[in-house]
Amino acid sequence: MLVTKPEGWIYAAIIELCTLINGKAFKPSDWTERGLPIIRIQNLNNPNAIFNHFSGEVEAKFLVKKGELLFAWSGTPGTSFGAHIWDGEKAVLNQHIFRVLFDDKLINKKFFQLAINHKLQYLIAKAQGGVGLAHITKGKFEQTEILLPPLNEQRRIVEKIEALKARSQRVKEALEDIPQLLDQFRQSVLAAAFRGDLTADWREQNPDVEPASVLLERTAKQLNKNFDEYTKKNDIQGRPFIPDSWVWTPLDLVIKNIQSGKNFTCPETPVNENTVGLVKISAVTWGKFDHRETKTVIEKSKIDPKLFIQKGDFLISRANTLELVGASVIVDEINYNIMISDKIWRVSFLEVNSNYINSYLKSKAGRKEIESRATGNQLSMRNISQGAFKDIIIALPPLDEQKEIVRQIQYFFKVADTIQQQYQETKANLALLDQSILAKAFRGELVPQDPNDEPASVLLERIRAERDKLQTKGAKKSTPQTGGRRSKKASQQEAEPVQLELGLE
């Protein structure tokens, strides 16, 4: 549907403004290590994409110079299609890309690129092929109409858009630092928490809490372990300073039970209310339990209700990559019957706050403990045994202080999460802003109009006249002096080399 055009603008079909030359159909056997680079669609969309090269003879119409306008007309909708100004050196053009040849004295090149890309969703809707791979036919592309303003207004629009995009880009670059800064903030909070800095004021206000050493004597007794023997084994030399009421201890003194699940083949389909699931490693990898990361148990004989995950469970992966092995979560909500698997443990503790243990294992100190104890020959799959897990050394505060530490960590992490959400929203809004700027430009609202500008209707007549003149000149040059009649198609084909000269000065 055509929208109301601004005063002095005109609709023009792409075929009225330019000549399209498709690239050469190179075969893999044509590729060489040296020679001219071959421009493929990935080289337009990704500046880091590797080039293939061609060192043979090539027709002039397939040669591309720096600054030419190109249009990718085949590939994946939403990622492959689009107009680009070639910023590289001399190259040869691959198929599925048009050279868009026009007189850049009559049409602003950057504006032409913007005008084509403004119609991209319309063109994608008209594309032929499937969802994953489609193409825009030359005929549909040529017949697509764009809004053409006066030439001076084209220049003003481009100048304004580039100024606004420069400001937008500066904001984007500043935003890109935020995720890393938030990660550093979270790790700083954890480091302060497990040094005792986060609760220094709390300890002054609560001097009479039961020391962690008394707590450990009690848990050791419940586990039939010798507390004194464990403390002698626990070498604290070289470990960071901790408050007097804290103690360095292996997890072995506070672990009540480690339960492992089953391993059997299941379909890779998520659990639902009518099925039983088997949890995957990815369900506990990213800090929050994800019930969608499950497989469905088909064999009824494999179902064991004792292995069903419950709200409040502490779950930890015993196998994964080096960076992710030992990832843990506290299950905050579960609405399905999901069993733990052989690679996921359910750990229960004695008289310690499981959220405190979970947070400690995510700190740099906790990750160092886990990774130093993980075994395996490949970085892609490391394992930690139950014995090695129990040997992990943690800094343990009194139970009441553990709860206060967890409360403060959750408060600061919530602040960080709020900032992260605002960051994501701002990024999305910036993308929408770029689109709205373009939409405003093509409504004629971005820059003031000048009544003294030559109307686009007159400009279009000049473009048509110039193209007709060149086609006629090309036809005369290529017609033999025999007096014989030539077909219209043959004349157009022979006129093409003259049209190729447009816009290449």
PDB file of N, CA, C and O in Angstrom, residues 42-71:
ATOM      1  N   GLN A  42      27.953 -13.239   2.842  1.00  0.00           N
ATOM      2  CA  GLN A  42      28.513 -13.159   4.190  1.00  0.00           C
ATOM      3  C   GLN A  42      29.558 -12.058   4.312  1.00  0.00           C
ATOM      4  O   GLN A  42      29.776 -11.510   5.395  1.00  0.00           O
ATOM      5  N   ASN A  43      30.213 -11.704   3.201  1.00  0.00           N
ATOM      6  CA  ASN A  43      31.193 -10.617   3.239  1.00  0.00           C
ATOM      7  C   ASN A  43      30.520  -9.253   3.343  1.00  0.00           C
ATOM      8  O   ASN A  43      31.157  -8.276   3.751  1.00  0.00           O
ATOM      9  N   LEU A  44      29.245  -9.175   2.984  1.00  0.00           N
ATOM     10  CA  LEU A  44      28.495  -7.927   3.136  1.00  0.00           C
ATOM     11  C   LEU A  44      27.949  -7.781   4.551  1.00  0.00           C
ATOM     12  O   LEU A  44      27.921  -6.685   5.107  1.00  0.00           O
ATOM     13  N   ASN A  45      27.512  -8.906   5.147  1.00  0.00           N
ATOM     14  CA  ASN A  45      26.865  -8.866   6.454  1.00  0.00           C
ATOM     15  C   ASN A  45      27.832  -8.999   7.621  1.00  0.00           C
ATOM     16  O   ASN A  45      27.489  -8.658   8.753  1.00  0.00           O
ATOM     17  N   ASN A  46      29.040  -9.520   7.358  1.00  0.00           N
ATOM     18  CA  ASN A  46      29.997  -9.756   8.432  1.00  0.00           C
ATOM     19  C   ASN A  46      31.381  -9.275   7.992  1.00  0.00           C
ATOM     20  O   ASN A  46      32.013  -9.908   7.147  1.00  0.00           O
ATOM     21  N   PRO A  47      31.863  -8.182   8.549  1.00  0.00           N
ATOM     22  CA  PRO A  47      33.164  -7.648   8.121  1.00  0.00           C
ATOM     23  C   PRO A  47      34.326  -8.582   8.412  1.00  0.00           C
ATOM     24  O   PRO A  47      35.407  -8.431   7.842  1.00  0.00           O
ATOM     25  N   ASN A  48      34.112  -9.574   9.288  1.00  0.00           N
ATOM     26  CA  ASN A  48      35.173 -10.515   9.636  1.00  0.00           C
ATOM     27  C   ASN A  48      35.104 -11.817   8.848  1.00  0.00           C
ATOM     28  O   ASN A  48      35.919 -12.716   9.073  1.00  0.00           O
ATOM     29  N   ALA A  49      34.142 -11.933   7.937  1.00  0.00           N
ATOM     30  CA  ALA A  49      34.002 -13.168   7.157  1.00  0.00           C
ATOM     31  C   ALA A  49      35.205 -13.358   6.235  1.00  0.00           C
ATOM     32  O   ALA A  49      35.733 -12.402   5.668  1.00  0.00           O
ATOM     33  N   ILE A  50      35.623 -14.598   6.081  1.00  0.00           N
ATOM     34  CA  ILE A  50      36.771 -14.930   5.242  1.00  0.00           C
ATOM     35  C   ILE A  50      36.372 -14.814   3.770  1.00  0.00           C
ATOM     36  O   ILE A  50      35.267 -15.182   3.379  1.00  0.00           O
ATOM     37  N   PHE A  51      37.291 -14.327   2.951  1.00  0.00           N
ATOM     38  CA  PHE A  51      37.054 -14.203   1.512  1.00  0.00           C
ATOM     39  C   PHE A  51      37.573 -15.436   0.770  1.00  0.00           C
ATOM     40  O   PHE A  51      38.603 -16.010   1.135  1.00  0.00           O
ATOM     41  N   ASN A  52      36.823 -15.823  -0.256  1.00  0.00           N
ATOM     42  CA  ASN A  52      37.382 -16.670  -1.299  1.00  0.00           C
ATOM     43  C   ASN A  52      37.995 -15.741  -2.354  1.00  0.00           C
ATOM     44  O   ASN A  52      37.661 -14.557  -2.406  1.00  0.00           O
ATOM     45  N   HIS A  53      38.888 -16.280  -3.200  1.00  0.00           N
ATOM     46  CA  HIS A  53      39.557 -15.451  -4.211  1.00  0.00           C
ATOM     47  C   HIS A  53      39.443 -16.087  -5.595  1.00  0.00           C
ATOM     48  O   HIS A  53      39.180 -17.287  -5.721  1.00  0.00           O
ATOM     49  N   PHE A  54      39.632 -15.254  -6.617  1.00  0.00           N
ATOM     50  CA  PHE A  54      39.578 -15.712  -8.007  1.00  0.00           C
ATOM     51  C   PHE A  54      40.703 -15.026  -8.773  1.00  0.00           C
ATOM     52  O   PHE A  54      40.849 -13.808  -8.717  1.00  0.00           O
ATOM     53  N   SER A  55      41.501 -15.827  -9.487  1.00  0.00           N
ATOM     54  CA  SER A  55      42.655 -15.261 -10.187  1.00  0.00           C
ATOM     55  C   SER A  55      42.541 -15.348 -11.702  1.00  0.00           C
ATOM     56  O   SER A  55      43.470 -14.977 -12.415  1.00  0.00           O
ATOM     57  N   GLY A  56      41.390 -15.823 -12.213  1.00  0.00           N
ATOM     58  CA  GLY A  56      41.229 -15.966 -13.657  1.00  0.00           C
ATOM     59  C   GLY A  56      40.707 -14.707 -14.323  1.00  0.00           C
ATOM     60  O   GLY A  56      40.556 -13.648 -13.707  1.00  0.00           O
ATOM     61  N   GLU A  57      40.427 -14.817 -15.621  1.00  0.00           N
ATOM     62  CA  GLU A  57      39.833 -13.708 -16.368  1.00  0.00           C
ATOM     63  C   GLU A  57      38.367 -13.579 -15.986  1.00  0.00           C
ATOM     64  O   GLU A  57      37.668 -14.570 -15.788  1.00  0.00           O
ATOM     65  N   VAL A  58      37.894 -12.342 -15.902  1.00  0.00           N
ATOM     66  CA  VAL A  58      36.506 -12.112 -15.541  1.00  0.00           C
ATOM     67  C   VAL A  58      35.965 -10.938 -16.345  1.00  0.00           C
ATOM     68  O   VAL A  58      36.683  -9.967 -16.617  1.00  0.00           O
ATOM     69  N   GLU A  59      34.711 -11.034 -16.757  1.00  0.00           N
ATOM     70  CA  GLU A  59      34.092  -9.953 -17.513  1.00  0.00           C
ATOM     71  C   GLU A  59      34.004  -8.684 -16.658  1.00  0.00           C
ATOM     72  O   GLU A  59      33.842  -8.740 -15.442  1.00  0.00           O
ATOM     73  N   ALA A  60      34.099  -7.553 -17.318  1.00  0.00           N
ATOM     74  CA  ALA A  60      34.110  -6.261 -16.618  1.00  0.00           C
ATOM     75  C   ALA A  60      32.846  -6.054 -15.785  1.00  0.00           C
ATOM     76  O   ALA A  60      32.887  -5.411 -14.735  1.00  0.00           O
ATOM     77  N   LYS A  61      31.727  -6.614 -16.227  1.00  0.00           N
ATOM     78  CA  LYS A  61      30.474  -6.367 -15.514  1.00  0.00           C
ATOM     79  C   LYS A  61      30.450  -7.022 -14.130  1.00  0.00           C
ATOM     80  O   LYS A  61      29.629  -6.671 -13.282  1.00  0.00           O
ATOM     81  N   PHE A  62      31.366  -7.977 -13.878  1.00  0.00           N
ATOM     82  CA  PHE A  62      31.411  -8.627 -12.573  1.00  0.00           C
ATOM     83  C   PHE A  62      32.410  -7.964 -11.620  1.00  0.00           C
ATOM     84  O   PHE A  62      32.549  -8.392 -10.487  1.00  0.00           O
ATOM     85  N   LEU A  63      33.115  -6.931 -12.092  1.00  0.00           N
ATOM     86  CA  LEU A  63      34.099  -6.250 -11.257  1.00  0.00           C
ATOM     87  C   LEU A  63      33.430  -5.164 -10.431  1.00  0.00           C
ATOM     88  O   LEU A  63      32.617  -4.393 -10.938  1.00  0.00           O
ATOM     89  N   VAL A  64      33.787  -5.091  -9.154  1.00  0.00           N
ATOM     90  CA  VAL A  64      33.203  -4.116  -8.238  1.00  0.00           C
ATOM     91  C   VAL A  64      34.314  -3.221  -7.700  1.00  0.00           C
ATOM     92  O   VAL A  64      35.363  -3.701  -7.281  1.00  0.00           O
ATOM     93  N   LYS A  65      34.071  -1.915  -7.728  1.00  0.00           N
ATOM     94  CA  LYS A  65      35.016  -0.960  -7.177  1.00  0.00           C
ATOM     95  C   LYS A  65      34.503  -0.447  -5.824  1.00  0.00           C
ATOM     96  O   LYS A  65      33.317  -0.529  -5.522  1.00  0.00           O
ATOM     97  N   LYS A  66      35.413   0.079  -5.045  1.00  0.00           N
ATOM     98  CA  LYS A  66      35.054   0.634  -3.743  1.00  0.00           C
ATOM     99  C   LYS A  66      34.008   1.735  -3.911  1.00  0.00           C
ATOM    100  O   LYS A  66      34.120   2.582  -4.785  1.00  0.00           O
ATOM    101  N   GLY A  67      32.978   1.701  -3.070  1.00  0.00           N
ATOM    102  CA  GLY A  67      31.951   2.728  -3.095  1.00  0.00           C
ATOM    103  C   GLY A  67      30.721   2.360  -3.897  1.00  0.00           C
ATOM    104  O   GLY A  67      29.761   3.133  -3.941  1.00  0.00           O
ATOM    105  N   GLU A  68      30.709   1.175  -4.536  1.00  0.00           N
ATOM    106  CA  GLU A  68      29.532   0.783  -5.335  1.00  0.00           C
ATOM    107  C   GLU A  68      28.398   0.311  -4.431  1.00  0.00           C
ATOM    108  O   GLU A  68      28.623  -0.229  -3.341  1.00  0.00           O
ATOM    109  N   LEU A  69      27.172   0.499  -4.928  1.00  0.00           N
ATOM    110  CA  LEU A  69      25.986   0.039  -4.225  1.00  0.00           C
ATOM    111  C   LEU A  69      25.666  -1.383  -4.677  1.00  0.00           C
ATOM    112  O   LEU A  69      25.580  -1.657  -5.875  1.00  0.00           O
ATOM    113  N   LEU A  70      25.495  -2.285  -3.705  1.00  0.00           N
ATOM    114  CA  LEU A  70      25.193  -3.686  -3.988  1.00  0.00           C
ATOM    115  C   LEU A  70      23.916  -4.074  -3.251  1.00  0.00           C
ATOM    116  O   LEU A  70      23.585  -3.506  -2.210  1.00  0.00           O
ATOM    117  N   PHE A  71      23.213  -5.069  -3.803  1.00  0.00           N
ATOM    118  CA  PHE A  71      21.992  -5.551  -3.141  1.00  0.00           C
ATOM    119  C   PHE A  71      22.002  -7.069  -3.107  1.00  0.00           C
ATOM    120  O   PHE A  71      22.024  -7.729  -4.144  1.00  0.00           O
TER     121      PHE A  71
END
